[in-house]
Amino acid sequence: MTSRFNPHAAEPRWQAAWEEAGSFRANDASPKPKSYVLEMFPYPSGRIHMGHVRNYTMGDVLARFRRMTGHEVLHPMGWDAFGMPAENAAMEKKVHPGDWTRQNIAAMRAQLKRLGFALDWSRELATCEPDYYGHEQALFLDLFKHGLVYRKESAVNWDPVDMTVLANEQVIDGRGWRSGALVERRKLSQWFLRITDFADELLDGLKGLDHWPDKVKLMQENWIGRSRGLRFRFAITGDVPAGQDMLEVFTTRPDTIFGASFAAIAADHPLALALAERDAALATFADECRRTGTAAAEVETQEKRGYDTGLRVVHPLDPEWTLPLFVANFVLMDYGTGAVFGVPGHDQRDLDFARKYQLPVTRVVATTADTADEPIHDEADTRDGVIVHSRFLDGLKVEEAKAAVIARAEADGWGQGTTVWRLRDWGVSRQRYWGTPIPIIHCDSCGAVPVPKDQLPVVLPEDVSFDVPGNPLDRHPTWKHVPCPSCGKDARRETDTLDTFVDSSWYFIRFASQPDDRPFDRAVAEQWLPVGQYIGGVEHAILHLLYARFWTRALRRTGLLDIAEPFSGLFTQGMVTHETYFDTDEAGRTLWYAPEEVERTSDGAIARSSGLPVTVGRVEKMSKSKKNTVDPGPIVDQYGADAVRWFMLSDSPPERDLPWSEAGIEGAWRFVQRLWRLTEANDAPEGEDKDLARKLHRAVAGVAADVEALSFNKAVAKIYELANAIEKAAPSATRTGAAETLIRIVAPMVPHLAEEAWARLGREGLVADASWPEVDPALLVDDEVTIAIQVNGKLRDTIMAPKGTDRPTLEALALGSDKVLRLLEGRTPKKVVVVPDRLVNLVA
RNA sequence: GCGGACGUGGCGAAACCGGUAGCCGCAGCGGACUUAAAAUCCGCUUCCUGAUGGAGUGCGGGUUCGAGUCCCGCCGUCCGCACCA
């Protein structure tokens, strides 16, 4: 009698059973080895999307597998609940950001629960609740106390749409990462975290992260951007503004110092500002420099331009030698000292600039001393070589010359070897309501005073309005007026809130330990940390992952937690993609069609509404703008959680994009039903099936290895193979046992079906609590192997031979093959290559 | 421009250390069961050829008894950074 697995009935039942048994509660006191599996927590937008489903399914398989292999697993879930969308919703729909967020959380929690994830919901947290952000405020104050927080007036990236400041990391091609608006420069007093104090550590720490993708490590390395070089001073001659008679520059190429033909400063350089006050033409030029955007296309096409200040700088190695000083549009105030010297022979920008302003171009590095006078044309020569035309440096290699110049500068006192970083301190002030209030009080007498810890949390006021742009905290009638904690006089609360990336910089610690009276218990947190496997999108390769690494190291410096790296293992999963469908209207606009609006045919697609063909576009990341999203909700309704989970793991390697398809989910559904049929009760047949036993043990070992490596697609293929083998096998005791084992190894992937089948097989307890099947190593090796017979490297025949057959025997067997004899036509092979248990290659 | 990844059937892909290319799935084709359909089951499915056979892992070279895998040079796609001195 065949039956069908009914996910709609079974899934809620087993979810309730797990909940009742507390199966997925992590026990801090467990003697078992600890395993912390974490997926990046979601922003509560209101609905989960396929990307979440894929992300959490991967983590879930690993978490369940670890439980089966004897680990105490921590697999928590929470909500990255502060941020702009809640405020946008407040402005558009007149709902309070808190209400909107909490409703979204409730909806998404229900959706996640339907997918049957093995999560410890007892540790759920939302960053927007005072019992989370209050502890964050305490940590902020600890960092403050240790000098890792400071306030400074600085030019900031101002997003005119979101009306807030953005960190450098949040500006992409000159636009706000969220709003897409062109970012403006403004001067504001801002709070900063001293991430640059940790630049060396953060860079060097990458080396130890063996279980991180190289790509992410490289991205962080480039972002931190360490450059070693020489910082030195030029004396300035001419009509120099008061107190500006020295110009400090930074170079990574001190070896080329005798190739210098000019010096240049940024338009915002203090010297340029001073000069502009008395030189209207310069002021105009500087304005033009500031106006030009930093967008990729602009930078690439933009001409190198400069303004000759008329001043000259004295070459540090020759007081008789002076160079012109320009204000130039390609010099950045943000990097190094905002001033450079130009060596046109060996730097493309400098060369472009020198050609334009007819400055001398001298070769000072040549491949060999013989080519010292080879002219430089349109391309700067950046190759390694020996120094030429450079007085005492002549004949030195580039690296030797760098050291020699630095040594000379240090000895003579005009410069020193130094390191500069691309990384900037992290500006965390946001002029927003829906974020963690910065626990500082501004007092006219005492300055910025930390809120005393016993007055934490500083709670967001509920009664705020969003009818005008800007920060509702700032215009709240009473909230900001408080007495100074230090002197008691009238003072003002800081009305900026923290960047939401602060919230996500320590949530994984709070998951590990959540006492009421402090952010975490050090001993308990250290039992779990670092996170053994962290899984999320590669879009967080820099921002979130760098900030979290910094925060963890900052906590170590304050003595609160002795963990250097928060995530020992990182996996960045690919996106879920879908075909796109579109046509073009009379006006040439592209009209997108949602998947449910088109009917896929064998050679294209037609719109259901009109019956007319539409173009099948590229397979792309699911996005609202291209309408190629598939909502997981209805899919789970139709096929159940297990089929969706199975599909998420099938086919595509997890780091690559997964193309969603109707056919794919259908296939997953069929397999779930097939598994169900495989465990159909039969009347206890006797007998052994050695061949099947081998396949079984190989599958168990293979799937375990694949899951450990997060190669879920390979594990899935092995499970299919095993299922095929079991189906084909004649009834036997082995076959009956194999079906049960199969259920255990699919349990992490399709847990509801596994429970249902487990119960049907009459097994005690939950398969969620079962252990991973034992593997008999003896059954992993074959006793007979296929030997490939090649002639001149081409496959001509195969033969079976007992494993371990010696070389002479294999050679003899190969020479006995009819096909081989025919090809050799009586000749004796010149050479015979024998690879035991693999092949014989006869070279004729 | 700099840095990185990738390129294998109609599609998603697999291939340990250089050793039988294409496991597994999807789609397709043929068949069984059925009044029929769905579901299920069996078989075929890289390309060319009727078969024997030949070709084949983006392109061109190289190393090797043997290359998807290693080396050199191209082409293409994607990602990150971007005037970083």
mmCIF file of N, CA, C and O in Angstrom, chain A residues 511-564:
data_model
loop_
_atom_site.group_PDB
_atom_site.id
_atom_site.type_symbol
_atom_site.label_atom_id
_atom_site.label_comp_id
_atom_site.label_asym_id
_atom_site.label_seq_id
_atom_site.Cartn_x
_atom_site.Cartn_y
_atom_site.Cartn_z
ATOM 1 N N PHE A 511 24.255 36.490 21.961
ATOM 2 C CA PHE A 511 23.614 35.184 21.768
ATOM 3 C C PHE A 511 24.256 34.132 22.679
ATOM 4 O O PHE A 511 23.599 33.241 23.204
ATOM 5 N N ALA A 512 25.561 34.239 22.828
ATOM 6 C CA ALA A 512 26.294 33.222 23.581
ATOM 7 C C ALA A 512 26.039 33.349 25.073
ATOM 8 O O ALA A 512 26.135 32.372 25.809
ATOM 9 N N SER A 513 25.726 34.565 25.503
ATOM 10 C CA SER A 513 25.517 34.772 26.933
ATOM 11 C C SER A 513 24.667 36.019 27.111
ATOM 12 O O SER A 513 25.030 37.084 26.621
ATOM 13 N N GLN A 514 23.517 35.889 27.785
ATOM 14 C CA GLN A 514 22.676 37.078 27.930
ATOM 15 C C GLN A 514 22.165 37.294 29.342
ATOM 16 O O GLN A 514 20.974 37.197 29.598
ATOM 17 N N PRO A 515 23.068 37.654 30.257
ATOM 18 C CA PRO A 515 22.601 38.038 31.590
ATOM 19 C C PRO A 515 21.820 39.357 31.519
ATOM 20 O O PRO A 515 21.973 40.105 30.560
ATOM 21 N N ASP A 516 20.987 39.609 32.550
ATOM 22 C CA ASP A 516 20.187 40.836 32.558
ATOM 23 C C ASP A 516 21.017 42.071 32.879
ATOM 24 O O ASP A 516 20.748 43.150 32.377
ATOM 25 N N ASP A 517 22.009 41.883 33.740
ATOM 26 C CA ASP A 517 22.645 43.056 34.325
ATOM 27 C C ASP A 517 23.915 43.503 33.606
ATOM 28 O O ASP A 517 24.565 44.438 34.030
ATOM 29 N N ARG A 518 24.335 42.807 32.575
ATOM 30 C CA ARG A 518 25.522 43.233 31.830
ATOM 31 C C ARG A 518 25.451 42.637 30.434
ATOM 32 O O ARG A 518 24.648 41.734 30.188
ATOM 33 N N PRO A 519 26.279 43.136 29.540
ATOM 34 C CA PRO A 519 26.159 42.709 28.142
ATOM 35 C C PRO A 519 26.329 41.202 27.952
ATOM 36 O O PRO A 519 25.639 40.597 27.150
ATOM 37 N N PHE A 520 27.267 40.621 28.684
ATOM 38 C CA PHE A 520 27.472 39.175 28.588
ATOM 39 C C PHE A 520 28.342 38.730 29.738
ATOM 40 O O PHE A 520 29.011 39.548 30.380
ATOM 41 N N ASP A 521 28.299 37.457 30.011
ATOM 42 C CA ASP A 521 29.192 36.889 31.001
ATOM 43 C C ASP A 521 30.422 36.381 30.278
ATOM 44 O O ASP A 521 30.328 35.547 29.382
ATOM 45 N N ARG A 522 31.559 36.894 30.670
ATOM 46 C CA ARG A 522 32.766 36.590 29.921
ATOM 47 C C ARG A 522 33.040 35.087 29.823
ATOM 48 O O ARG A 522 33.285 34.557 28.751
ATOM 49 N N ALA A 523 32.965 34.401 30.960
ATOM 50 C CA ALA A 523 33.314 32.974 30.955
ATOM 51 C C ALA A 523 32.356 32.174 30.074
ATOM 52 O O ALA A 523 32.778 31.300 29.315
ATOM 53 N N VAL A 524 31.070 32.491 30.172
ATOM 54 C CA VAL A 524 30.097 31.747 29.357
ATOM 55 C C VAL A 524 30.304 32.059 27.879
ATOM 56 O O VAL A 524 30.339 31.154 27.034
ATOM 57 N N ALA A 525 30.479 33.326 27.562
ATOM 58 C CA ALA A 525 30.655 33.700 26.157
ATOM 59 C C ALA A 525 31.898 33.035 25.571
ATOM 60 O O ALA A 525 31.877 32.561 24.425
ATOM 61 N N GLU A 526 32.941 32.976 26.366
ATOM 62 C CA GLU A 526 34.182 32.387 25.848
ATOM 63 C C GLU A 526 34.088 30.880 25.635
ATOM 64 O O GLU A 526 34.872 30.308 24.888
ATOM 65 N N GLN A 527 33.112 30.255 26.287
ATOM 66 C CA GLN A 527 32.905 28.824 26.019
ATOM 67 C C GLN A 527 32.447 28.593 24.586
ATOM 68 O O GLN A 527 32.717 27.562 23.993
ATOM 69 N N TRP A 528 31.666 29.540 24.085
ATOM 70 C CA TRP A 528 31.072 29.345 22.746
ATOM 71 C C TRP A 528 31.904 29.978 21.640
ATOM 72 O O TRP A 528 31.950 29.472 20.527
ATOM 73 N N LEU A 529 32.490 31.109 21.971
ATOM 74 C CA LEU A 529 33.173 31.875 20.930
ATOM 75 C C LEU A 529 34.569 31.338 20.660
ATOM 76 O O LEU A 529 35.152 30.715 21.539
ATOM 77 N N PRO A 530 35.142 31.583 19.499
ATOM 78 C CA PRO A 530 34.512 32.288 18.388
ATOM 79 C C PRO A 530 33.449 31.440 17.683
ATOM 80 O O PRO A 530 33.403 30.231 17.882
ATOM 81 N N VAL A 531 32.640 32.117 16.897
ATOM 82 C CA VAL A 531 31.655 31.419 16.080
ATOM 83 C C VAL A 531 32.421 30.475 15.145
ATOM 84 O O VAL A 531 33.307 30.908 14.414
ATOM 85 N N GLY A 532 32.091 29.187 15.219
ATOM 86 C CA GLY A 532 32.832 28.216 14.418
ATOM 87 C C GLY A 532 32.515 28.312 12.946
ATOM 88 O O GLY A 532 33.381 28.180 12.092
ATOM 89 N N GLN A 533 31.240 28.519 12.666
ATOM 90 C CA GLN A 533 30.859 28.670 11.266
ATOM 91 C C GLN A 533 29.848 29.795 11.128
ATOM 92 O O GLN A 533 28.760 29.718 11.689
ATOM 93 N N TYR A 534 30.256 30.813 10.415
ATOM 94 C CA TYR A 534 29.383 31.966 10.172
ATOM 95 C C TYR A 534 29.033 31.928 8.696
ATOM 96 O O TYR A 534 29.903 31.686 7.856
ATOM 97 N N ILE A 535 27.757 32.138 8.398
ATOM 98 C CA ILE A 535 27.328 32.022 7.006
ATOM 99 C C ILE A 535 26.506 33.247 6.625
ATOM 100 O O ILE A 535 25.594 33.648 7.364
ATOM 101 N N GLY A 536 26.824 33.833 5.499
ATOM 102 C CA GLY A 536 26.045 34.991 5.061
ATOM 103 C C GLY A 536 26.477 35.436 3.681
ATOM 104 O O GLY A 536 27.274 34.773 3.017
ATOM 105 N N GLY A 537 25.947 36.554 3.291
ATOM 106 C CA GLY A 537 26.209 37.052 1.942
ATOM 107 C C GLY A 537 27.545 37.766 1.846
ATOM 108 O O GLY A 537 28.024 38.352 2.815
ATOM 109 N N VAL A 538 28.126 37.712 0.666
ATOM 110 C CA VAL A 538 29.434 38.313 0.456
ATOM 111 C C VAL A 538 29.351 39.848 0.493
ATOM 112 O O VAL A 538 30.359 40.525 0.633
ATOM 113 N N GLU A 539 28.136 40.380 0.432
ATOM 114 C CA GLU A 539 27.995 41.842 0.487
ATOM 115 C C GLU A 539 28.456 42.399 1.832
ATOM 116 O O GLU A 539 28.671 43.597 1.965
ATOM 117 N N HIS A 540 28.609 41.528 2.817
ATOM 118 C CA HIS A 540 29.108 42.000 4.106
ATOM 119 C C HIS A 540 30.604 41.768 4.287
ATOM 120 O O HIS A 540 31.133 41.891 5.385
ATOM 121 N N ALA A 541 31.275 41.456 3.186
ATOM 122 C CA ALA A 541 32.697 41.098 3.248
ATOM 123 C C ALA A 541 33.528 42.182 3.914
ATOM 124 O O ALA A 541 34.509 41.892 4.592
ATOM 125 N N ILE A 542 33.172 43.414 3.740
ATOM 126 C CA ILE A 542 33.963 44.474 4.339
ATOM 127 C C ILE A 542 33.249 45.055 5.556
ATOM 128 O O ILE A 542 33.690 44.858 6.674
ATOM 129 N N LEU A 543 32.142 45.746 5.340
ATOM 130 C CA LEU A 543 31.536 46.516 6.428
ATOM 131 C C LEU A 543 31.329 45.717 7.708
ATOM 132 O O LEU A 543 32.051 45.886 8.678
ATOM 133 N N HIS A 544 30.333 44.857 7.695
ATOM 134 C CA HIS A 544 29.958 44.163 8.922
ATOM 135 C C HIS A 544 31.105 43.322 9.478
ATOM 136 O O HIS A 544 31.384 43.340 10.676
ATOM 137 N N LEU A 545 31.761 42.587 8.604
ATOM 138 C CA LEU A 545 32.787 41.666 9.096
ATOM 139 C C LEU A 545 34.009 42.400 9.636
ATOM 140 O O LEU A 545 34.655 41.938 10.579
ATOM 141 N N LEU A 546 34.315 43.534 9.077
ATOM 142 C CA LEU A 546 35.452 44.303 9.589
ATOM 143 C C LEU A 546 35.086 44.966 10.915
ATOM 144 O O LEU A 546 35.862 44.957 11.867
ATOM 145 N N TYR A 547 33.888 45.524 10.976
ATOM 146 C CA TYR A 547 33.451 46.173 12.218
ATOM 147 C C TYR A 547 33.367 45.171 13.363
ATOM 148 O O TYR A 547 33.768 45.466 14.489
ATOM 149 N N ALA A 548 32.828 43.986 13.070
ATOM 150 C CA ALA A 548 32.696 42.976 14.128
ATOM 151 C C ALA A 548 34.078 42.523 14.598
ATOM 152 O O ALA A 548 34.296 42.283 15.788
ATOM 153 N N ARG A 549 35.000 42.421 13.673
ATOM 154 C CA ARG A 549 36.368 42.040 14.054
ATOM 155 C C ARG A 549 36.982 43.124 14.934
ATOM 156 O O ARG A 549 37.646 42.844 15.932
ATOM 157 N N PHE A 550 36.750 44.355 14.545
ATOM 158 C CA PHE A 550 37.263 45.472 15.340
ATOM 159 C C PHE A 550 36.646 45.467 16.743
ATOM 160 O O PHE A 550 37.341 45.576 17.742
ATOM 161 N N TRP A 551 35.320 45.352 16.792
ATOM 162 C CA TRP A 551 34.628 45.443 18.074
ATOM 163 C C TRP A 551 35.126 44.356 19.029
ATOM 164 O O TRP A 551 35.359 44.593 20.216
ATOM 165 N N THR A 552 35.317 43.175 18.500
ATOM 166 C CA THR A 552 35.792 42.064 19.319
ATOM 167 C C THR A 552 37.182 42.367 19.872
ATOM 168 O O THR A 552 37.465 42.131 21.052
ATOM 169 N N ARG A 553 38.029 42.930 19.036
ATOM 170 C CA ARG A 553 39.378 43.270 19.501
ATOM 171 C C ARG A 553 39.341 44.437 20.491
ATOM 172 O O ARG A 553 40.141 44.488 21.436
ATOM 173 N N ALA A 554 38.407 45.346 20.273
ATOM 174 C CA ALA A 554 38.281 46.469 21.209
ATOM 175 C C ALA A 554 37.841 45.955 22.585
ATOM 176 O O ALA A 554 38.345 46.400 23.611
ATOM 177 N N LEU A 555 36.940 44.968 22.580
ATOM 178 C CA LEU A 555 36.499 44.397 23.863
ATOM 179 C C LEU A 555 37.660 43.690 24.558
ATOM 180 O O LEU A 555 37.773 43.715 25.787
ATOM 181 N N ARG A 556 38.517 43.089 23.758
ATOM 182 C CA ARG A 556 39.674 42.433 24.350
ATOM 183 C C ARG A 556 40.583 43.478 25.001
ATOM 184 O O ARG A 556 41.086 43.283 26.098
ATOM 185 N N ARG A 557 40.741 44.597 24.320
ATOM 186 C CA ARG A 557 41.607 45.630 24.892
ATOM 187 C C ARG A 557 41.019 46.188 26.191
ATOM 188 O O ARG A 557 41.753 46.538 27.108
ATOM 189 N N THR A 558 39.693 46.264 26.253
ATOM 190 C CA THR A 558 39.087 46.776 27.485
ATOM 191 C C THR A 558 39.038 45.697 28.562
ATOM 192 O O THR A 558 38.588 45.965 29.670
ATOM 193 N N GLY A 559 39.425 44.479 28.221
ATOM 194 C CA GLY A 559 39.450 43.410 29.213
ATOM 195 C C GLY A 559 38.120 42.716 29.428
ATOM 196 O O GLY A 559 37.968 41.941 30.368
ATOM 197 N N LEU A 560 37.147 42.977 28.567
ATOM 198 C CA LEU A 560 35.826 42.395 28.784
ATOM 199 C C LEU A 560 35.683 40.993 28.208
ATOM 200 O O LEU A 560 34.811 40.228 28.599
ATOM 201 N N LEU A 561 36.531 40.668 27.243
ATOM 202 C CA LEU A 561 36.388 39.383 26.558
ATOM 203 C C LEU A 561 37.729 39.056 25.931
ATOM 204 O O LEU A 561 38.312 39.900 25.259
ATOM 205 N N ASP A 562 38.201 37.843 26.140
ATOM 206 C CA ASP A 562 39.517 37.534 25.595
ATOM 207 C C ASP A 562 39.412 36.701 24.327
ATOM 208 O O ASP A 562 39.811 35.544 24.277
ATOM 209 N N ILE A 563 38.848 37.296 23.306
ATOM 210 C CA ILE A 563 38.707 36.637 22.003
ATOM 211 C C ILE A 563 39.278 37.620 20.981
ATOM 212 O O ILE A 563 38.954 38.803 21.021
ATOM 213 N N ALA A 564 40.127 37.121 20.104
ATOM 214 C CA ALA A 564 40.706 38.030 19.114
ATOM 215 C C ALA A 564 39.835 38.127 17.872
ATOM 216 O O ALA A 564 39.557 39.221 17.381
#
